[in-house]
mmCIF file of C-alpha atoms and ligand atoms in Angstrom:
data_model
loop_
_atom_site.group_PDB
_atom_site.id
_atom_site.type_symbol
_atom_site.label_atom_id
_atom_site.label_comp_id
_atom_site.label_asym_id
_atom_site.label_seq_id
_atom_site.Cartn_x
_atom_site.Cartn_y
_atom_site.Cartn_z
ATOM 1 C CA UNK A 1 17.143 -0.910 -10.750
ATOM 2 C CA UNK A 2 20.556 -0.625 -9.104
ATOM 3 C CA UNK A 3 19.174 0.567 -5.767
ATOM 4 C CA UNK A 4 17.413 -2.764 -5.209
ATOM 5 C CA UNK A 5 20.550 -4.858 -5.702
ATOM 6 C CA UNK A 6 21.492 -6.189 -2.279
ATOM 7 C CA UNK A 7 18.785 -4.234 -0.464
ATOM 8 C CA UNK A 8 16.877 -5.341 2.615
ATOM 9 C CA UNK A 9 13.205 -4.700 1.928
ATOM 10 C CA UNK A 10 10.358 -4.814 4.404
ATOM 11 C CA UNK A 11 7.041 -5.453 2.641
ATOM 12 C CA UNK A 12 3.791 -5.195 4.576
ATOM 13 C CA UNK A 13 0.764 -7.064 3.263
ATOM 14 C CA UNK A 14 2.832 -9.585 1.306
ATOM 15 C CA UNK A 15 0.361 -12.463 1.671
ATOM 16 C CA UNK A 16 -1.552 -11.466 -1.472
ATOM 17 C CA UNK A 17 -2.012 -8.967 -4.306
ATOM 18 C CA UNK A 18 0.480 -6.150 -4.742
ATOM 19 C CA UNK A 19 2.571 -7.058 -1.677
ATOM 20 C CA UNK A 20 3.122 -10.589 -2.933
ATOM 21 C CA UNK A 21 4.052 -9.191 -6.356
ATOM 22 C CA UNK A 22 6.570 -6.785 -4.752
ATOM 23 C CA UNK A 23 8.221 -9.804 -3.135
ATOM 24 C CA UNK A 24 8.309 -11.671 -6.470
ATOM 25 C CA UNK A 25 9.846 -8.781 -8.403
ATOM 26 C CA UNK A 26 12.397 -7.917 -5.715
ATOM 27 C CA UNK A 27 13.469 -11.537 -5.148
ATOM 28 C CA UNK A 28 16.080 -11.658 -7.957
ATOM 29 C CA UNK A 29 17.678 -8.401 -6.764
ATOM 30 C CA UNK A 30 17.347 -8.045 -2.990
ATOM 31 C CA UNK A 31 19.611 -9.651 -0.397
ATOM 32 C CA UNK A 32 16.908 -9.896 2.272
ATOM 33 C CA UNK A 33 13.124 -9.706 2.244
ATOM 34 C CA UNK A 34 11.094 -9.271 5.401
ATOM 35 C CA UNK A 35 7.500 -10.107 4.535
ATOM 36 C CA UNK A 36 4.649 -9.511 6.963
ATOM 37 C CA UNK A 37 0.868 -9.963 7.091
ATOM 38 C CA UNK A 38 -1.649 -11.810 9.285
ATOM 39 C CA UNK A 39 -1.740 -15.011 7.192
ATOM 40 C CA UNK A 40 1.605 -16.513 8.125
ATOM 41 C CA UNK A 41 0.876 -19.748 6.224
ATOM 42 C CA UNK A 42 0.676 -17.759 2.987
ATOM 43 C CA UNK A 43 3.934 -15.931 3.774
ATOM 44 C CA UNK A 44 5.683 -19.232 4.473
ATOM 45 C CA UNK A 45 4.371 -20.687 1.194
ATOM 46 C CA UNK A 46 5.617 -17.591 -0.662
ATOM 47 C CA UNK A 47 8.996 -17.913 1.068
ATOM 48 C CA UNK A 48 9.324 -21.569 0.021
ATOM 49 C CA UNK A 49 8.352 -20.686 -3.548
ATOM 50 C CA UNK A 50 10.843 -17.797 -3.824
ATOM 51 C CA UNK A 51 13.678 -19.727 -2.167
ATOM 52 C CA UNK A 52 13.424 -22.445 -4.825
ATOM 53 C CA UNK A 53 14.417 -19.982 -7.571
ATOM 54 C CA UNK A 54 16.522 -17.574 -5.508
ATOM 55 C CA UNK A 55 18.624 -19.589 -3.058
ATOM 56 C CA UNK A 56 20.871 -16.541 -2.437
ATOM 57 C CA UNK A 57 17.947 -14.659 -0.896
ATOM 58 C CA UNK A 58 17.228 -14.481 2.852
ATOM 59 C CA UNK A 59 13.534 -14.301 3.606
ATOM 60 C CA UNK A 60 12.035 -13.605 7.010
ATOM 61 C CA UNK A 61 8.295 -14.059 7.565
ATOM 62 C CA UNK A 62 6.367 -12.492 10.446
ATOM 63 C CA UNK A 63 2.674 -12.890 11.223
ATOM 64 C CA UNK A 64 1.191 -9.671 12.523
ATOM 65 C CA UNK A 65 -2.114 -7.835 12.737
ATOM 66 C CA UNK A 66 -1.041 -4.309 11.843
ATOM 67 C CA UNK A 67 -4.228 -2.952 13.414
ATOM 68 C CA UNK A 68 -2.706 -3.915 16.780
ATOM 69 C CA UNK A 69 -0.418 -1.145 18.004
ATOM 70 C CA UNK A 70 1.328 -3.327 20.610
ATOM 71 C CA UNK A 71 1.957 -6.024 17.996
ATOM 72 C CA UNK A 72 3.828 -3.414 15.935
ATOM 73 C CA UNK A 73 6.074 -2.693 18.936
ATOM 74 C CA UNK A 74 6.720 -6.442 19.244
ATOM 75 C CA UNK A 75 7.534 -6.677 15.553
ATOM 76 C CA UNK A 76 9.985 -3.766 15.731
ATOM 77 C CA UNK A 77 11.731 -5.384 18.719
ATOM 78 C CA UNK A 78 11.995 -8.622 16.745
ATOM 79 C CA UNK A 79 13.560 -6.718 13.812
ATOM 80 C CA UNK A 80 16.307 -5.329 16.095
ATOM 81 C CA UNK A 81 16.820 -8.751 17.737
ATOM 82 C CA UNK A 82 17.257 -10.407 14.354
ATOM 83 C CA UNK A 83 19.704 -7.661 13.377
ATOM 84 C CA UNK A 84 17.670 -6.795 10.285
ATOM 85 C CA UNK A 85 18.633 -3.420 8.841
ATOM 86 C CA UNK A 86 15.917 -2.318 6.468
ATOM 87 C CA UNK A 87 16.826 0.170 3.725
ATOM 88 C CA UNK A 88 13.645 -0.203 1.660
ATOM 89 C CA UNK A 89 10.306 0.117 3.426
ATOM 90 C CA UNK A 90 7.204 -0.758 1.420
ATOM 91 C CA UNK A 91 4.084 0.251 3.331
ATOM 92 C CA UNK A 92 1.639 -1.731 1.237
ATOM 93 C CA UNK A 93 -0.848 -3.410 3.622
ATOM 94 C CA UNK A 94 -4.292 -1.900 3.409
ATOM 95 C CA UNK A 95 -7.984 -2.571 3.080
ATOM 96 C CA UNK A 96 -11.141 -0.891 1.858
ATOM 97 C CA UNK A 97 -14.827 -0.928 2.710
ATOM 98 C CA UNK A 98 -17.434 -0.457 0.000
ATOM 99 C CA UNK A 99 -20.835 0.962 0.889
ATOM 100 C CA UNK A 100 -22.606 3.818 2.614
ATOM 101 C CA UNK A 101 -20.716 5.179 5.618
ATOM 102 C CA UNK A 102 -23.827 5.153 7.821
ATOM 103 C CA UNK A 103 -24.252 1.385 7.553
ATOM 104 C CA UNK A 104 -20.553 0.562 7.875
ATOM 105 C CA UNK A 105 -19.394 -1.919 10.481
ATOM 106 C CA UNK A 106 -17.386 0.185 12.971
ATOM 107 C CA UNK A 107 -14.772 -2.528 13.538
ATOM 108 C CA UNK A 108 -13.956 -2.498 9.809
ATOM 109 C CA UNK A 109 -13.807 1.306 9.729
ATOM 110 C CA UNK A 110 -11.440 1.230 12.714
ATOM 111 C CA UNK A 111 -9.314 -1.418 11.030
ATOM 112 C CA UNK A 112 -8.984 0.777 7.936
ATOM 113 C CA UNK A 113 -7.875 3.731 10.037
ATOM 114 C CA UNK A 114 -5.460 1.556 12.026
ATOM 115 C CA UNK A 115 -3.873 -0.278 9.094
ATOM 116 C CA UNK A 116 -4.021 2.282 6.278
ATOM 117 C CA UNK A 117 -3.011 5.246 8.440
ATOM 118 C CA UNK A 118 -1.702 4.414 11.919
ATOM 119 C CA UNK A 119 0.450 1.383 11.084
ATOM 120 C CA UNK A 120 1.942 3.019 7.994
ATOM 121 C CA UNK A 121 2.787 6.152 9.968
ATOM 122 C CA UNK A 122 4.208 4.285 12.947
ATOM 123 C CA UNK A 123 6.401 1.965 10.881
ATOM 124 C CA UNK A 124 7.711 4.963 8.966
ATOM 125 C CA UNK A 125 8.367 6.907 12.176
ATOM 126 C CA UNK A 126 10.115 4.063 13.986
ATOM 127 C CA UNK A 127 12.170 2.910 11.013
ATOM 128 C CA UNK A 128 13.241 6.345 9.844
ATOM 129 C CA UNK A 129 16.402 6.526 12.011
ATOM 130 C CA UNK A 130 17.493 3.168 10.566
ATOM 131 C CA UNK A 131 16.687 4.266 7.003
ATOM 132 C CA UNK A 132 18.624 7.494 7.529
ATOM 133 C CA UNK A 133 21.700 5.592 8.679
ATOM 134 C CA UNK A 134 22.151 4.358 5.086
ATOM 135 C CA UNK A 135 23.682 6.428 2.318
ATOM 136 C CA UNK A 136 20.579 5.708 0.232
ATOM 137 C CA UNK A 137 17.281 4.288 1.350
ATOM 138 C CA UNK A 138 13.689 4.422 0.146
ATOM 139 C CA UNK A 139 10.138 4.462 1.394
ATOM 140 C CA UNK A 140 7.324 3.415 -0.917
ATOM 141 C CA UNK A 141 3.872 4.194 0.441
ATOM 142 C CA UNK A 142 0.965 2.524 -1.304
ATOM 143 C CA UNK A 143 -1.861 5.016 -1.621
ATOM 144 C CA UNK A 144 -4.580 4.899 -4.290
ATOM 145 C CA UNK A 145 -6.070 6.958 -7.097
ATOM 146 C CA UNK A 146 -9.066 7.055 -4.729
ATOM 147 C CA UNK A 147 -6.946 9.393 -2.598
ATOM 148 C CA UNK A 148 -7.127 12.217 -5.161
ATOM 149 C CA UNK A 149 -10.827 13.011 -4.670
ATOM 150 C CA UNK A 150 -13.591 12.155 -2.182
ATOM 151 C CA UNK A 151 -15.387 8.946 -3.204
ATOM 152 C CA UNK A 152 -18.970 8.262 -2.042
ATOM 153 C CA UNK A 153 -19.361 4.654 -0.861
ATOM 154 C CA UNK A 154 -15.599 4.489 -0.302
ATOM 155 C CA UNK A 155 -15.617 7.563 1.938
ATOM 156 C CA UNK A 156 -13.283 6.394 4.706
ATOM 157 C CA UNK A 157 -11.011 4.397 2.412
ATOM 158 C CA UNK A 158 -10.528 7.347 0.036
ATOM 159 C CA UNK A 159 -9.873 9.628 3.006
ATOM 160 C CA UNK A 160 -7.226 7.250 4.407
ATOM 161 C CA UNK A 161 -5.496 7.253 1.026
ATOM 162 C CA UNK A 162 -5.678 11.065 0.807
ATOM 163 C CA UNK A 163 -3.824 10.988 4.128
ATOM 164 C CA UNK A 164 -1.190 8.587 2.747
ATOM 165 C CA UNK A 165 -0.564 10.777 -0.303
ATOM 166 C CA UNK A 166 -0.415 14.017 1.686
ATOM 167 C CA UNK A 167 1.794 12.529 4.411
ATOM 168 C CA UNK A 168 4.180 10.993 1.891
ATOM 169 C CA UNK A 169 4.574 14.190 -0.144
ATOM 170 C CA UNK A 170 5.312 16.231 2.997
ATOM 171 C CA UNK A 171 7.762 13.617 4.285
ATOM 172 C CA UNK A 172 9.507 13.558 0.918
ATOM 173 C CA UNK A 173 10.101 17.312 1.217
ATOM 174 C CA UNK A 174 11.379 16.943 4.799
ATOM 175 C CA UNK A 175 13.782 14.196 3.763
ATOM 176 C CA UNK A 176 15.176 15.953 0.700
ATOM 177 C CA UNK A 177 18.971 15.599 0.546
ATOM 178 C CA UNK A 178 19.075 13.050 3.386
ATOM 179 C CA UNK A 179 19.481 10.051 1.071
ATOM 180 C CA UNK A 180 16.003 8.738 1.909
ATOM 181 C CA UNK A 181 13.547 9.010 -0.972
ATOM 182 C CA UNK A 182 9.782 8.807 -0.552
ATOM 183 C CA UNK A 183 7.541 7.647 -3.394
ATOM 184 C CA UNK A 184 3.744 7.437 -3.372
ATOM 185 C CA UNK A 185 2.070 4.743 -5.437
ATOM 186 C CA UNK A 186 -1.483 5.634 -6.551
ATOM 187 C CA UNK A 187 -2.932 2.690 -8.472
ATOM 188 C CA UNK A 188 -6.388 2.561 -10.023
ATOM 189 C CA UNK A 189 -8.336 -0.712 -9.893
ATOM 190 C CA UNK A 190 -6.209 -3.879 -9.818
ATOM 191 C CA UNK A 191 -7.565 -7.432 -9.636
ATOM 192 C CA UNK A 192 -6.408 -8.644 -6.223
ATOM 193 C CA UNK A 193 -8.261 -9.733 -3.083
ATOM 194 C CA UNK A 194 -8.931 -6.060 -2.362
ATOM 195 C CA UNK A 195 -12.448 -6.065 -3.888
ATOM 196 C CA UNK A 196 -13.447 -9.202 -2.004
ATOM 197 C CA UNK A 197 -12.316 -7.698 1.314
ATOM 198 C CA UNK A 198 -13.942 -4.319 0.574
ATOM 199 C CA UNK A 199 -17.317 -5.717 -0.412
ATOM 200 C CA UNK A 200 -19.980 -6.112 2.240
ATOM 201 C CA UNK A 201 -22.180 -9.162 1.778
ATOM 202 C CA UNK A 202 -25.413 -7.227 1.347
ATOM 203 C CA UNK A 203 -24.039 -4.461 -0.889
ATOM 204 C CA UNK A 204 -23.835 -4.710 -4.692
ATOM 205 C CA UNK A 205 -20.440 -5.928 -5.856
ATOM 206 C CA UNK A 206 -17.803 -3.224 -6.274
ATOM 207 C CA UNK A 207 -17.199 -3.032 -10.051
ATOM 208 C CA UNK A 208 -14.540 -1.045 -11.878
ATOM 209 C CA UNK A 209 -14.535 -0.366 -15.633
ATOM 210 C CA UNK A 210 -12.272 -2.832 -17.424
ATOM 211 C CA UNK A 211 -10.392 -0.122 -19.345
ATOM 212 C CA UNK A 212 -9.067 1.301 -16.058
ATOM 213 C CA UNK A 213 -7.751 -2.021 -14.747
ATOM 214 C CA UNK A 214 -4.105 -2.969 -14.907
ATOM 215 C CA UNK A 215 -2.308 -6.027 -13.605
ATOM 216 C CA UNK A 216 -0.516 -6.275 -10.261
ATOM 217 C CA UNK A 217 2.606 -7.136 -12.245
ATOM 218 C CA UNK A 218 2.450 -3.824 -14.182
ATOM 219 C CA UNK A 219 1.634 -1.774 -11.072
ATOM 220 C CA UNK A 220 4.607 -3.160 -9.162
ATOM 221 C CA UNK A 221 6.939 -2.792 -12.136
ATOM 222 C CA UNK A 222 5.966 0.895 -12.517
ATOM 223 C CA UNK A 223 6.281 1.456 -8.773
ATOM 224 C CA UNK A 224 9.779 -0.016 -8.558
ATOM 225 C CA UNK A 225 10.876 1.993 -11.594
ATOM 226 C CA UNK A 226 9.534 5.143 -9.918
ATOM 227 C CA UNK A 227 11.490 4.382 -6.728
ATOM 228 C CA UNK A 228 14.650 3.693 -8.740
ATOM 229 C CA UNK A 229 14.227 7.073 -10.473
ATOM 230 C CA UNK A 230 13.385 8.867 -7.201
ATOM 231 C CA UNK A 231 9.976 9.967 -8.432
ATOM 232 C CA UNK A 232 7.574 11.569 -5.963
ATOM 233 C CA UNK A 233 4.437 9.897 -7.222
ATOM 234 C CA UNK A 234 3.408 7.210 -9.676
ATOM 235 C CA UNK A 235 -0.045 6.525 -11.145
ATOM 236 C CA UNK A 236 0.396 3.311 -13.164
ATOM 237 C CA UNK A 237 -1.559 2.885 -16.418
ATOM 238 C CA UNK A 238 -2.225 5.577 -19.011
ATOM 239 C CA UNK A 239 -6.045 5.547 -18.640
ATOM 240 C CA UNK A 240 -5.949 6.052 -14.863
ATOM 241 C CA UNK A 241 -3.178 8.659 -15.096
ATOM 242 C CA UNK A 242 -5.157 10.697 -17.665
ATOM 243 C CA UNK A 243 -8.352 10.361 -15.665
ATOM 244 C CA UNK A 244 -6.629 11.638 -12.528
ATOM 245 C CA UNK A 245 -5.253 14.669 -14.403
ATOM 246 C CA UNK A 246 -8.794 15.511 -15.557
ATOM 247 C CA UNK A 247 -10.412 14.837 -12.156
ATOM 248 C CA UNK A 248 -7.857 16.999 -10.334
ATOM 249 C CA UNK A 249 -8.442 19.866 -12.793
ATOM 250 C CA UNK A 250 -12.221 19.948 -12.168
ATOM 251 C CA UNK A 251 -13.258 22.910 -9.972
ATOM 252 C CA UNK A 252 -14.594 21.898 -6.529
ATOM 253 C CA UNK A 253 -18.113 23.197 -7.252
ATOM 254 C CA UNK A 254 -18.410 20.998 -10.318
ATOM 255 C CA UNK A 255 -16.798 18.068 -8.515
ATOM 256 C CA UNK A 256 -19.411 18.329 -5.738
ATOM 257 C CA UNK A 257 -22.196 18.135 -8.318
ATOM 258 C CA UNK A 258 -20.601 14.998 -9.737
ATOM 259 C CA UNK A 259 -20.224 13.470 -6.261
ATOM 260 C CA UNK A 260 -23.905 14.172 -5.473
ATOM 261 C CA UNK A 261 -25.013 12.476 -8.692
ATOM 262 C CA UNK A 262 -22.737 9.488 -8.051
ATOM 263 C CA UNK A 263 -23.948 9.122 -4.431
ATOM 264 C CA UNK A 264 -27.622 9.310 -5.518
ATOM 265 C CA UNK A 265 -27.056 6.698 -8.200
ATOM 266 C CA UNK A 266 -25.305 4.384 -5.745
ATOM 267 C CA UNK A 267 -28.190 4.783 -3.267
ATOM 268 C CA UNK A 268 -30.685 3.743 -5.952
ATOM 269 C CA UNK A 269 -28.730 0.605 -6.897
ATOM 270 C CA UNK A 270 -28.610 -0.691 -3.326
HETATM 271 N N1 NAP B 1 -6.434 -3.609 -5.663
HETATM 272 C C1 NAP B 1 -6.767 -2.368 -5.919
HETATM 273 O O1 NAP B 1 -7.676 -2.096 -6.741
HETATM 274 C C2 NAP B 1 -6.032 -1.238 -5.254
HETATM 275 C C3 NAP B 1 -6.106 0.031 -5.831
HETATM 276 C C4 NAP B 1 -5.435 1.089 -5.243
HETATM 277 C C5 NAP B 1 -4.684 0.870 -4.093
HETATM 278 N N2 NAP B 1 -4.627 -0.368 -3.536
HETATM 279 C C6 NAP B 1 -3.852 -0.528 -2.311
HETATM 280 O O2 NAP B 1 -2.873 -1.524 -2.526
HETATM 281 C C7 NAP B 1 -2.504 -2.098 -1.274
HETATM 282 C C8 NAP B 1 -2.474 -3.618 -1.419
HETATM 283 O O3 NAP B 1 -3.786 -4.053 -1.684
HETATM 284 P P1 NAP B 1 -4.094 -5.274 -2.659
HETATM 285 O O4 NAP B 1 -4.850 -4.741 -3.815
HETATM 286 O O5 NAP B 1 -2.881 -6.079 -2.896
HETATM 287 O O6 NAP B 1 -5.166 -6.058 -1.757
HETATM 288 P P2 NAP B 1 -5.112 -7.511 -1.073
HETATM 289 O O7 NAP B 1 -4.855 -8.537 -2.098
HETATM 290 O O8 NAP B 1 -6.378 -7.595 -0.282
HETATM 291 O O9 NAP B 1 -3.861 -7.424 -0.109
HETATM 292 C C9 NAP B 1 -3.890 -6.685 1.091
HETATM 293 C C10 NAP B 1 -2.730 -7.099 1.946
HETATM 294 O O10 NAP B 1 -2.773 -6.315 3.161
HETATM 295 C C11 NAP B 1 -2.679 -7.211 4.265
HETATM 296 N N3 NAP B 1 -3.451 -6.712 5.423
HETATM 297 C C12 NAP B 1 -4.729 -6.293 5.449
HETATM 298 N N4 NAP B 1 -5.107 -6.032 6.710
HETATM 299 C C13 NAP B 1 -4.031 -6.318 7.493
HETATM 300 C C14 NAP B 1 -3.795 -6.290 8.895
HETATM 301 N N5 NAP B 1 -4.760 -5.926 9.759
HETATM 302 N N6 NAP B 1 -2.580 -6.643 9.355
HETATM 303 C C15 NAP B 1 -1.614 -7.039 8.507
HETATM 304 N N7 NAP B 1 -1.762 -7.093 7.167
HETATM 305 C C16 NAP B 1 -2.976 -6.745 6.677
HETATM 306 C C17 NAP B 1 -3.289 -8.530 3.775
HETATM 307 O O11 NAP B 1 -2.723 -9.621 4.510
HETATM 308 P P3 NAP B 1 -3.524 -10.538 5.579
HETATM 309 O O12 NAP B 1 -4.970 -10.538 5.188
HETATM 310 O O13 NAP B 1 -2.848 -11.867 5.451
HETATM 311 O O14 NAP B 1 -3.268 -9.883 6.883
HETATM 312 C C18 NAP B 1 -2.787 -8.572 2.339
HETATM 313 O O15 NAP B 1 -1.513 -9.132 2.284
HETATM 314 C C19 NAP B 1 -3.504 -1.576 -0.264
HETATM 315 O O16 NAP B 1 -2.941 -0.551 0.498
HETATM 316 C C20 NAP B 1 -4.642 -1.032 -1.120
HETATM 317 O O17 NAP B 1 -5.344 -0.003 -0.473
HETATM 318 C C21 NAP B 1 -5.275 -1.431 -4.102
#
C-alpha cells in the first residue's frame, strides 16, 4: 500500500457507508484527506474521530450537494484556494432508486444522473490536470455489479453504473503510461445506507441474498489493494465475482428472457 503513504485523497460521499470506510482505512497512511458530502455534521464528526487516533493527518471537510453543478465549481475553487493538491480521487458518492421506472419520482432520477454520472465525470475532468502533474496518481471510480447487466426495477441506477464502468475503462486506456491509474470498483450488495435511500416508501423493501453480501470493510480493503496493484477492475467477494462471470457469459437472447421473468415477478410482488 505504498502509494497511499503521504497521499492527498479526495473522497466523495464520505458521510456514510463505503466513503466513510475509505476515510477510515486511508487515515493511517494518507497525509491529507478531503472528505465531502451534503451532511457536513457527519463529516465533522468523522474528522474529530479520525484526528483522535491520527493526529498527523490533515482532514478537510466540505459540505456539498454534488447534484448542483455550480456547487461543484465552488468546491473546485475552494480546493485551489486551500492549496490542496489531490493525487488520489475517489469518486464514491452515489445513490439508487428501487422500483418501476414509470412510477419513479423524476427529481430522484435526475439526482441519480447528476451525482452518479455528471458529478463523477466533472470532478474527474477538472482534476485530471492536477492528477497528471504527479509522477503517480490514481482515480478510483465506484461503480456496481449492477453495471454489468440491465436490472429491472433498478433500471436507471444500473445504467448509470454501466456508464461509470465504461467511462473508467476507456479513461484508463487513454491514461496508460501517464502515471495516472484508473480502477473501477464493482461491489455487489453491501449493508450501508444505500438500501434505505434507494427504497421508495410504497415499494417492497429491496432485499439481496445474504450469500452475496460482504462488509464495507472488505469492499474497501479489496478496492485499495486493487488501486495499489494498478488493477483495472475489482469485484469484491468470491460469490459476486463468480456470479458476474456467469452473467456476462450468458448470451443476450437468454439474458432478455431472464430479465422478462424477473420484471414480471417484481410486478406481481408490488
Ligand atoms: N451499498 C451497496 O450495496 C452498493 C453496491 C454497489 C455499489 N455501491 C455504490 O457505492 C457508493 C457508495 O454507496 P454506499 O453503499 O456507501 O451508500 P450510502 O451509505 O448511502 O452512502 C452514499 C454517500 O453518497 C453521498 N451522496 C449521495 N447523494 C449525494 C449528493 N447529492 N451530494 C453529495 N453527496 C451525496 C452521501 O452523503 P450525503 O447524503 O451526506 O450527501 C453518502 O455519503 C455509491 O456510488 C453506490 O452506488 C453501493
